mmCIF file of C-alpha atoms in Angstrom:
data_model
loop_
_atom_site.group_PDB
_atom_site.id
_atom_site.type_symbol
_atom_site.label_atom_id
_atom_site.label_comp_id
_atom_site.label_asym_id
_atom_site.label_seq_id
_atom_site.Cartn_x
_atom_site.Cartn_y
_atom_site.Cartn_z
ATOM 1 C CA MET A 43 102.545 98.808 131.210
ATOM 2 C CA LEU A 44 106.262 99.936 131.929
ATOM 3 C CA GLY A 45 109.667 99.092 130.467
ATOM 4 C CA SER A 46 111.825 99.226 127.214
ATOM 5 C CA GLU A 47 110.632 95.490 127.217
ATOM 6 C CA ILE A 48 107.452 95.663 125.644
ATOM 7 C CA ARG A 49 107.831 95.770 122.052
ATOM 8 C CA ILE A 50 104.994 97.336 120.124
ATOM 9 C CA TYR A 51 104.589 96.004 116.583
ATOM 10 C CA LEU A 52 103.577 99.535 114.268
ATOM 11 C CA ALA A 53 101.204 97.675 111.848
ATOM 12 C CA GLY A 54 99.414 100.384 108.727
ATOM 13 C CA PRO A 55 99.386 101.610 105.210
ATOM 14 C CA ASP A 56 102.807 103.815 106.582
ATOM 15 C CA VAL A 57 105.102 101.385 104.047
ATOM 16 C CA PHE A 58 102.855 102.563 101.000
ATOM 17 C CA LEU A 59 104.323 106.293 101.766
ATOM 18 C CA PRO A 60 106.769 107.651 99.034
ATOM 19 C CA ASP A 61 109.062 108.301 102.876
ATOM 20 C CA ALA A 62 107.356 105.568 104.779
ATOM 21 C CA SER A 63 111.086 104.543 106.401
ATOM 22 C CA GLN A 64 111.181 108.417 107.863
ATOM 23 C CA ILE A 65 107.800 107.364 108.820
ATOM 24 C CA ALA A 66 109.100 104.249 110.635
ATOM 25 C CA ALA A 67 111.860 106.216 112.237
ATOM 26 C CA THR A 68 109.154 108.895 113.962
ATOM 27 C CA LYS A 69 107.505 106.729 115.030
ATOM 28 C CA LYS A 70 109.892 104.356 116.497
ATOM 29 C CA THR A 71 111.413 107.771 117.975
ATOM 30 C CA LEU A 72 108.125 108.163 119.803
ATOM 31 C CA CYS A 73 107.879 104.803 120.874
ATOM 32 C CA ALA A 74 111.075 105.080 122.818
ATOM 33 C CA GLN A 75 109.841 108.399 124.836
ATOM 34 C CA TYR A 76 107.320 106.344 125.986
ATOM 35 C CA GLY A 77 109.802 103.893 126.990
ATOM 36 C CA PHE A 78 108.991 101.131 124.157
ATOM 37 C CA THR A 79 109.856 99.684 121.192
ATOM 38 C CA GLY A 80 108.746 100.048 118.286
ATOM 39 C CA VAL A 81 108.859 97.359 115.409
ATOM 40 C CA PHE A 82 107.719 98.376 111.935
ATOM 41 C CA PRO A 83 106.979 95.694 109.304
ATOM 42 C CA LEU A 84 110.754 96.627 107.358
ATOM 43 C CA ASP A 85 112.065 95.805 109.960
ATOM 44 C CA ALA A 86 112.846 92.786 109.146
ATOM 45 C CA ASP A 87 116.481 91.723 108.002
ATOM 46 C CA LEU A 88 115.821 90.280 104.472
ATOM 47 C CA ASP A 89 117.771 89.256 101.319
ATOM 48 C CA ILE A 90 114.699 89.049 99.019
ATOM 49 C CA THR A 91 118.057 89.074 96.273
ATOM 50 C CA GLY A 92 117.367 86.631 93.304
ATOM 51 C CA MET A 93 114.187 84.875 94.431
ATOM 52 C CA SER A 94 111.173 85.449 91.998
ATOM 53 C CA PRO A 95 108.521 88.354 93.211
ATOM 54 C CA HIS A 96 105.542 85.062 94.780
ATOM 55 C CA GLU A 97 108.904 84.482 96.425
ATOM 56 C CA ALA A 98 110.110 87.435 97.732
ATOM 57 C CA ALA A 99 106.505 88.373 98.925
ATOM 58 C CA TYR A 100 106.015 85.602 100.908
ATOM 59 C CA ALA A 101 109.920 86.130 102.264
ATOM 60 C CA ILE A 102 108.385 89.965 103.275
ATOM 61 C CA SER A 103 104.957 87.656 105.247
ATOM 62 C CA GLY A 104 106.417 85.508 106.628
ATOM 63 C CA ALA A 105 109.300 88.101 107.978
ATOM 64 C CA ASN A 106 105.951 90.302 108.857
ATOM 65 C CA GLU A 107 104.271 87.376 110.726
ATOM 66 C CA ASN A 108 107.181 86.421 113.199
ATOM 67 C CA LEU A 109 108.234 90.121 114.680
ATOM 68 C CA ILE A 110 104.289 90.398 115.080
ATOM 69 C CA ARG A 111 105.006 87.016 116.991
ATOM 70 C CA ALA A 112 108.118 88.381 118.242
ATOM 71 C CA CYS A 113 105.927 91.582 120.467
ATOM 72 C CA GLN A 114 103.147 92.519 123.486
ATOM 73 C CA VAL A 115 101.472 95.528 121.699
ATOM 74 C CA LEU A 116 100.421 95.987 117.834
ATOM 75 C CA ILE A 117 98.940 99.826 117.019
ATOM 76 C CA ALA A 118 97.347 99.634 113.588
ATOM 77 C CA ASN A 119 97.064 102.150 111.005
ATOM 78 C CA MET A 120 93.634 101.893 110.949
ATOM 79 C CA THR A 121 92.818 105.180 108.590
ATOM 80 C CA PRO A 122 90.836 104.479 105.204
ATOM 81 C CA PHE A 123 93.043 103.400 102.047
ATOM 82 C CA ARG A 124 92.529 102.925 98.890
ATOM 83 C CA GLY A 125 88.739 103.625 99.830
ATOM 84 C CA PRO A 126 86.317 103.418 102.969
ATOM 85 C CA SER A 127 88.077 101.119 104.774
ATOM 86 C CA ALA A 128 91.701 100.560 106.549
ATOM 87 C CA ASP A 129 94.155 98.605 104.204
ATOM 88 C CA VAL A 130 93.240 94.897 104.129
ATOM 89 C CA GLY A 131 97.431 94.273 104.817
ATOM 90 C CA THR A 132 96.787 96.239 109.091
ATOM 91 C CA ALA A 133 93.594 94.552 109.007
ATOM 92 C CA TYR A 134 95.189 90.968 108.558
ATOM 93 C CA GLU A 135 98.050 92.107 110.626
ATOM 94 C CA MET A 136 95.329 92.579 113.608
ATOM 95 C CA GLY A 137 93.483 90.292 113.597
ATOM 96 C CA PHE A 138 96.864 88.039 113.519
ATOM 97 C CA ALA A 139 97.925 89.855 116.538
ATOM 98 C CA ARG A 140 94.327 89.595 118.147
ATOM 99 C CA ALA A 141 94.210 85.938 117.679
ATOM 100 C CA LEU A 142 98.026 85.678 119.548
ATOM 101 C CA GLY A 143 96.831 87.103 122.098
ATOM 102 C CA LEU A 144 98.794 90.515 121.754
ATOM 103 C CA LYS A 145 97.330 94.374 123.199
ATOM 104 C CA VAL A 146 95.614 95.757 119.885
ATOM 105 C CA PHE A 147 95.357 99.585 120.368
ATOM 106 C CA ALA A 148 94.430 101.805 116.742
ATOM 107 C CA TYR A 149 93.932 104.548 115.149
ATOM 108 C CA THR A 150 92.533 106.286 112.113
ATOM 109 C CA ASN A 151 93.195 109.682 110.951
ATOM 110 C CA ASP A 152 89.270 109.702 109.017
ATOM 111 C CA PRO A 153 86.784 111.540 111.728
ATOM 112 C CA ARG A 154 83.977 110.201 109.459
ATOM 113 C CA SER A 155 82.116 107.093 110.840
ATOM 114 C CA PHE A 156 82.368 104.108 108.409
ATOM 115 C CA ARG A 157 78.938 104.261 107.391
ATOM 116 C CA VAL A 158 79.844 107.985 106.277
ATOM 117 C CA ARG A 159 82.032 107.238 104.648
ATOM 118 C CA THR A 160 81.051 103.856 102.713
ATOM 119 C CA VAL A 161 78.267 105.881 101.408
ATOM 120 C CA ALA A 162 80.335 108.936 100.118
ATOM 121 C CA ALA A 163 82.147 106.033 98.288
ATOM 122 C CA ALA A 164 79.280 103.035 97.581
ATOM 123 C CA GLY A 165 76.400 105.352 96.984
ATOM 124 C CA GLU A 166 72.938 104.763 98.704
ATOM 125 C CA GLY A 167 70.446 102.711 97.852
ATOM 126 C CA GLY A 168 67.307 100.655 99.128
ATOM 127 C CA GLU A 169 67.401 100.240 103.545
ATOM 128 C CA GLY A 170 70.563 100.771 104.695
ATOM 129 C CA THR A 171 72.649 98.959 101.783
ATOM 130 C CA ASP A 172 75.008 100.821 99.665
ATOM 131 C CA ALA A 173 73.878 101.711 95.469
ATOM 132 C CA GLU A 174 74.812 97.895 95.284
ATOM 133 C CA GLY A 175 72.049 96.704 97.571
ATOM 134 C CA LEU A 176 74.672 95.705 99.788
ATOM 135 C CA THR A 177 74.300 95.777 103.649
ATOM 136 C CA ILE A 178 75.437 99.593 105.588
ATOM 137 C CA GLU A 179 77.100 98.452 108.194
ATOM 138 C CA PRO A 180 74.917 100.845 111.834
ATOM 139 C CA TRP A 181 77.058 100.005 114.204
ATOM 140 C CA GLY A 182 78.493 103.933 114.350
ATOM 141 C CA LEU A 183 81.659 101.527 114.103
ATOM 142 C CA MET A 184 85.069 103.007 112.295
ATOM 143 C CA ASP A 185 85.099 100.713 110.202
ATOM 144 C CA ASN A 186 83.905 96.794 110.018
ATOM 145 C CA LEU A 187 82.838 95.492 113.580
ATOM 146 C CA MET A 188 85.677 92.365 113.777
ATOM 147 C CA LEU A 189 88.839 95.830 113.227
ATOM 148 C CA PRO A 190 87.435 97.652 116.531
ATOM 149 C CA GLY A 191 85.576 94.754 118.020
ATOM 150 C CA GLY A 192 89.521 92.571 118.543
ATOM 151 C CA VAL A 193 90.727 95.759 119.513
ATOM 152 C CA VAL A 194 87.737 96.281 122.457
ATOM 153 C CA ALA A 195 88.246 92.977 123.391
ATOM 154 C CA SER A 196 92.414 92.874 123.490
ATOM 155 C CA GLY A 197 91.989 95.755 126.318
ATOM 156 C CA GLY A 198 92.610 98.459 123.489
ATOM 157 C CA THR A 199 90.879 101.577 122.613
ATOM 158 C CA VAL A 200 90.016 103.241 118.779
ATOM 159 C CA PHE A 201 91.745 106.621 119.010
ATOM 160 C CA VAL A 202 90.843 109.122 116.026
ATOM 161 C CA GLY A 203 92.726 111.650 115.082
ATOM 162 C CA HIS A 204 91.264 115.611 112.579
ATOM 163 C CA PRO A 205 94.319 116.588 111.304
ATOM 164 C CA ALA A 206 93.936 118.344 107.711
ATOM 165 C CA SER A 207 93.266 115.428 105.051
ATOM 166 C CA ASP A 208 96.678 115.596 103.014
ATOM 167 C CA VAL A 209 98.516 114.937 105.932
ATOM 168 C CA ALA A 210 95.749 112.384 106.912
ATOM 169 C CA PHE A 211 99.152 109.503 106.336
ATOM 170 C CA THR A 212 101.454 111.020 108.028
ATOM 171 C CA ASP A 213 99.749 112.870 111.659
ATOM 172 C CA LEU A 214 100.974 111.060 114.739
ATOM 173 C CA ALA A 215 98.394 112.729 117.093
ATOM 174 C CA ALA A 216 96.050 110.304 117.658
ATOM 175 C CA PHE A 217 99.377 107.448 117.093
ATOM 176 C CA GLU A 218 100.821 109.342 120.874
ATOM 177 C CA LEU A 219 97.064 109.050 122.047
ATOM 178 C CA CYS A 220 97.959 105.843 121.399
ATOM 179 C CA LEU A 221 101.459 105.393 123.214
ATOM 180 C CA LYS A 222 99.652 107.635 126.462
ATOM 181 C CA ALA A 223 97.323 105.002 126.770
ATOM 182 C CA ILE A 224 99.582 101.827 126.334
ATOM 183 C CA ARG A 225 101.931 103.609 128.467
ATOM 184 C CA ARG A 226 98.531 104.337 132.034
ATOM 185 C CA GLY A 227 98.712 99.991 131.072
ATOM 186 C CA MET B 97 91.521 66.172 104.968
ATOM 187 C CA LEU B 98 88.018 64.239 105.218
ATOM 188 C CA GLY B 99 85.199 63.456 107.749
ATOM 189 C CA SER B 100 82.575 65.586 108.907
ATOM 190 C CA GLU B 101 85.063 66.554 111.684
ATOM 191 C CA ILE B 102 86.280 69.022 109.745
ATOM 192 C CA ARG B 103 84.885 72.224 110.041
ATOM 193 C CA ILE B 104 85.273 75.253 108.342
ATOM 194 C CA TYR B 105 84.675 78.997 108.338
ATOM 195 C CA LEU B 106 82.692 80.882 105.823
ATOM 196 C CA ALA B 107 84.692 84.304 106.167
ATOM 197 C CA GLY B 108 84.148 86.594 103.054
ATOM 198 C CA PRO B 109 81.670 89.984 102.628
ATOM 199 C CA ASP B 110 78.688 87.045 101.844
ATOM 200 C CA VAL B 111 76.899 88.443 104.815
ATOM 201 C CA PHE B 112 76.397 91.563 103.136
ATOM 202 C CA LEU B 113 74.367 90.675 100.063
ATOM 203 C CA PRO B 114 70.611 90.742 100.498
ATOM 204 C CA ASP B 115 70.535 87.076 99.847
ATOM 205 C CA ALA B 116 72.929 86.564 102.924
ATOM 206 C CA SER B 117 70.991 82.862 103.914
ATOM 207 C CA GLN B 118 70.899 81.783 100.671
ATOM 208 C CA ILE B 119 74.429 81.658 100.104
ATOM 209 C CA ALA B 120 75.332 80.745 103.591
ATOM 210 C CA ALA B 121 73.337 77.436 102.967
ATOM 211 C CA THR B 122 74.580 76.448 99.490
ATOM 212 C CA LYS B 123 77.717 77.259 100.739
ATOM 213 C CA LYS B 124 76.796 74.914 103.254
ATOM 214 C CA THR B 125 75.099 72.642 101.849
ATOM 215 C CA LEU B 126 78.143 72.081 99.710
ATOM 216 C CA CYS B 127 80.402 71.770 102.390
ATOM 217 C CA ALA B 128 78.329 69.303 103.405
ATOM 218 C CA GLN B 129 78.856 67.304 99.815
ATOM 219 C CA TYR B 130 82.296 67.137 100.213
ATOM 220 C CA GLY B 131 81.723 65.674 103.945
ATOM 221 C CA PHE B 132 82.852 68.760 105.666
ATOM 222 C CA THR B 133 81.286 70.742 108.104
ATOM 223 C CA GLY B 134 80.887 74.716 106.646
ATOM 224 C CA VAL B 135 80.058 77.035 109.846
ATOM 225 C CA PHE B 136 78.957 81.078 108.198
ATOM 226 C CA PRO B 137 79.538 84.139 110.029
ATOM 227 C CA LEU B 138 75.677 84.721 111.628
ATOM 228 C CA ASP B 139 75.522 81.017 112.952
ATOM 229 C CA ALA B 140 76.226 82.056 116.664
ATOM 230 C CA ASP B 141 73.290 81.646 118.621
ATOM 231 C CA LEU B 142 73.238 85.773 119.773
ATOM 232 C CA ASP B 143 70.355 88.005 120.497
ATOM 233 C CA ILE B 144 71.381 91.344 120.428
ATOM 234 C CA THR B 145 67.702 92.697 121.329
ATOM 235 C CA GLY B 146 68.430 95.770 123.736
ATOM 236 C CA MET B 147 71.755 95.936 123.635
ATOM 237 C CA SER B 148 72.791 99.926 122.410
ATOM 238 C CA PRO B 149 74.463 98.892 118.509
ATOM 239 C CA HIS B 150 78.576 99.442 119.902
ATOM 240 C CA GLU B 151 76.992 96.801 122.317
ATOM 241 C CA ALA B 152 75.752 93.806 119.410
ATOM 242 C CA ALA B 153 78.344 94.777 117.453
ATOM 243 C CA TYR B 154 81.101 93.783 119.586
ATOM 244 C CA ALA B 155 78.704 90.445 120.823
ATOM 245 C CA ILE B 156 78.967 90.218 116.813
ATOM 246 C CA SER B 157 82.569 90.335 116.921
ATOM 247 C CA GLY B 158 82.937 87.991 119.628
ATOM 248 C CA ALA B 159 80.742 85.486 118.645
ATOM 249 C CA ASN B 160 83.166 85.096 114.928
ATOM 250 C CA GLU B 161 86.080 84.741 117.049
ATOM 251 C CA ASN B 162 84.852 81.918 118.672
ATOM 252 C CA LEU B 163 83.547 79.939 115.961
ATOM 253 C CA ILE B 164 86.495 80.912 114.340
ATOM 254 C CA ARG B 165 87.679 79.365 116.840
ATOM 255 C CA ALA B 166 86.072 76.374 116.823
ATOM 256 C CA CYS B 167 87.118 75.010 112.749
ATOM 257 C CA GLN B 168 89.592 73.519 111.256
ATOM 258 C CA VAL B 169 89.213 75.550 108.045
ATOM 259 C CA LEU B 170 88.868 78.927 106.731
ATOM 260 C CA ILE B 171 87.715 79.600 103.048
ATOM 261 C CA ALA B 172 87.750 83.576 102.970
ATOM 262 C CA ASN B 173 85.790 84.991 99.764
ATOM 263 C CA MET B 174 88.720 87.637 98.863
ATOM 264 C CA THR B 175 86.912 89.581 95.846
ATOM 265 C CA PRO B 176 87.329 92.970 95.477
ATOM 266 C CA PHE B 177 84.593 95.010 97.856
ATOM 267 C CA ARG B 178 84.354 98.253 97.679
ATOM 268 C CA GLY B 179 87.684 98.939 96.320
ATOM 269 C CA PRO B 180 90.936 97.231 94.683
ATOM 270 C CA SER B 181 91.372 95.053 97.602
ATOM 271 C CA ALA B 182 89.334 92.380 100.083
ATOM 272 C CA ASP B 183 86.834 92.755 102.736
ATOM 273 C CA VAL B 184 88.086 94.413 105.648
ATOM 274 C CA GLY B 185 86.625 92.116 108.149
ATOM 275 C CA THR B 186 87.706 88.882 106.043
ATOM 276 C CA ALA B 187 91.563 90.181 106.215
ATOM 277 C CA TYR B 188 91.116 90.008 109.960
ATOM 278 C CA GLU B 189 89.694 87.099 110.189
ATOM 279 C CA MET B 190 91.976 85.348 107.481
ATOM 280 C CA GLY B 191 95.259 86.937 109.782
ATOM 281 C CA PHE B 192 93.185 84.926 112.597
ATOM 282 C CA ALA B 193 92.713 81.934 111.339
ATOM 283 C CA ARG B 194 95.983 81.544 110.232
ATOM 284 C CA ALA B 195 97.508 82.714 113.511
ATOM 285 C CA LEU B 196 95.315 79.969 115.121
ATOM 286 C CA GLY B 197 97.318 77.597 113.164
ATOM 287 C CA LEU B 198 93.835 77.437 110.814
ATOM 288 C CA LYS B 199 94.329 75.638 107.433
ATOM 289 C CA VAL B 200 93.446 78.936 105.725
ATOM 290 C CA PHE B 201 91.933 78.986 101.262
ATOM 291 C CA ALA B 202 90.958 81.600 99.777
ATOM 292 C CA TYR B 203 89.500 82.196 96.654
ATOM 293 C CA THR B 204 88.991 85.317 94.146
ATOM 294 C CA ASN B 205 85.728 86.269 91.608
ATOM 295 C CA ASP B 206 88.182 88.693 89.609
ATOM 296 C CA PRO B 207 90.686 87.621 87.717
ATOM 297 C CA ARG B 208 93.036 90.608 87.675
ATOM 298 C CA SER B 209 95.749 91.300 89.544
ATOM 299 C CA PHE B 210 96.474 93.154 92.340
ATOM 300 C CA ARG B 211 98.307 95.831 91.179
ATOM 301 C CA VAL B 212 96.345 95.849 87.355
ATOM 302 C CA ARG B 213 92.455 96.688 89.878
ATOM 303 C CA THR B 214 95.076 99.031 91.989
ATOM 304 C CA VAL B 215 95.384 100.803 88.879
ATOM 305 C CA ALA B 216 92.267 100.648 88.152
ATOM 306 C CA ALA B 217 91.095 102.485 91.446
ATOM 307 C CA ALA B 218 94.048 104.535 91.953
ATOM 308 C CA GLY B 219 95.377 105.666 89.047
ATOM 309 C CA GLU B 220 98.952 105.496 88.041
ATOM 310 C CA GLY B 221 101.503 108.013 89.510
ATOM 311 C CA GLY B 222 105.158 107.513 88.133
ATOM 312 C CA GLU B 223 107.535 104.328 89.554
ATOM 313 C CA GLY B 224 105.092 101.906 91.004
ATOM 314 C CA THR B 225 102.509 103.984 92.591
ATOM 315 C CA ASP B 226 99.916 105.626 91.654
ATOM 316 C CA ALA B 227 98.180 108.666 91.489
ATOM 317 C CA GLU B 228 99.125 109.409 95.371
ATOM 318 C CA GLY B 229 102.679 108.836 95.490
ATOM 319 C CA LEU B 230 101.930 105.818 97.350
ATOM 320 C CA THR B 231 103.165 102.080 96.624
ATOM 321 C CA ILE B 232 101.711 99.662 94.133
ATOM 322 C CA GLU B 233 102.789 96.019 95.474
ATOM 323 C CA PRO B 234 104.756 94.445 92.724
ATOM 324 C CA TRP B 235 104.641 91.326 93.360
ATOM 325 C CA GLY B 236 101.456 89.600 90.743
ATOM 326 C CA LEU B 237 99.475 88.686 93.821
ATOM 327 C CA MET B 238 95.198 88.700 93.913
ATOM 328 C CA ASP B 239 95.964 90.707 96.735
ATOM 329 C CA ASN B 240 98.302 92.207 99.620
ATOM 330 C CA LEU B 241 101.187 90.545 99.584
ATOM 331 C CA MET B 242 99.947 89.567 103.391
ATOM 332 C CA LEU B 243 96.524 87.664 103.012
ATOM 333 C CA PRO B 244 97.955 85.000 100.475
ATOM 334 C CA GLY B 245 100.306 85.188 102.120
ATOM 335 C CA GLY B 246 98.989 84.072 104.909
ATOM 336 C CA VAL B 247 97.141 81.207 102.488
ATOM 337 C CA VAL B 248 100.080 79.416 101.172
ATOM 338 C CA ALA B 249 102.251 79.510 104.804
ATOM 339 C CA SER B 250 99.367 78.221 106.234
ATOM 340 C CA GLY B 251 99.348 75.377 103.827
ATOM 341 C CA GLY B 252 96.033 76.328 101.519
ATOM 342 C CA THR B 253 96.064 77.237 98.224
ATOM 343 C CA VAL B 254 94.055 81.191 96.475
ATOM 344 C CA PHE B 255 92.100 79.974 93.568
ATOM 345 C CA VAL B 256 90.870 82.277 90.627
ATOM 346 C CA GLY B 257 87.204 82.543 89.372
ATOM 347 C CA HIS B 258 85.952 84.555 86.537
ATOM 348 C CA PRO B 259 82.739 84.642 86.277
ATOM 349 C CA ALA B 260 80.474 87.297 84.596
ATOM 350 C CA SER B 261 81.217 90.435 87.089
ATOM 351 C CA ASP B 262 77.491 90.727 87.706
ATOM 352 C CA VAL B 263 77.931 87.473 89.498
ATOM 353 C CA ALA B 264 81.149 87.758 90.998
ATOM 354 C CA PHE B 265 79.686 87.686 94.123
ATOM 355 C CA THR B 266 77.205 84.427 94.500
ATOM 356 C CA ASP B 267 79.214 82.269 91.844
ATOM 357 C CA LEU B 268 80.305 78.979 93.879
ATOM 358 C CA ALA B 269 83.249 77.383 91.655
ATOM 359 C CA ALA B 270 86.326 78.810 92.899
ATOM 360 C CA PHE B 271 84.349 78.282 96.219
ATOM 361 C CA GLU B 272 84.382 74.611 95.150
ATOM 362 C CA LEU B 273 87.935 74.014 94.602
ATOM 363 C CA CYS B 274 88.416 75.762 97.615
ATOM 364 C CA LEU B 275 87.068 72.148 98.922
ATOM 365 C CA LYS B 276 88.483 70.281 96.744
ATOM 366 C CA ALA B 277 91.639 71.157 97.852
ATOM 367 C CA ILE B 278 90.427 70.462 101.905
ATOM 368 C CA ARG B 279 89.239 66.739 100.422
ATOM 369 C CA ARG B 280 92.355 66.335 99.015
ATOM 370 C CA GLY B 281 93.857 66.798 102.457
#
């Protein structure tokens, strides 16, 4: 794929970082360097003044869905968020994009497998289960099989970064591997 | 909606329970009592013999996506799973179903708000942030706004159950509220 007509939705828990707008700007600059237009979840020109919290949340959700509908590619930051798995909002958006036929790429800045992370977070019980007796996925993937499964089925790739853990949410080396792959087409 | 031609995909971490097939059977029986056909993620007639773990995982992922494509409604078990949020595979499937135009319903058997659960799991930092400085959503919803946002936009509802915590993954009272709502149309 080539050209600035390629719009890439930048999914991830980046929106929850204290410097979310800085990360958004940096990711967009990187997208532009590869000839793409980066679209950040907070880009919708949305005025939530006077709305109730629920109304505001639903307006943001709808705006994000519409931003994804206007993109051709999605790059998901699957770095684990408050548990062994990716942020659920990111997972939702990956599924949403996949169903619409977008090409979905992903990266995680935690190089441990989903199995290893789950054991670390939820303990180990009997054969293939955590301390609560819930199955631990044995596939050797980076998260619940639906996420990398959707990525691969869409023609994308999951890239794994190895930054220091204190910059797991901000390091963009693996993000840039996604951009390189998208440019190769 | 009426009639057994309504197929409902039963998304949730139920697949990870030790008695997953029992839960599947019970949910399908309930669906049938309301005139619907329940479709469980493990229903695909899939032979993964001889596949590598990655191949098997991708085959299951693709089979689940195809099962959702053949349904008109999805009911998601959003009960928190290994952290303050829903299972990410469930979140992915909610987004997938929403983009395809399915009606999406959800239930959670943890009546605490997402904010309260996040503080319990990730601590409280400054104004509206957790102990790591990451934003805590202030919307008063039951999970990341994309999940209830997608449900409501699709015409569905999020129902909240109040079972004892030791049956949070198996109690089906809130699941049955979804079925009643679907039958009302």
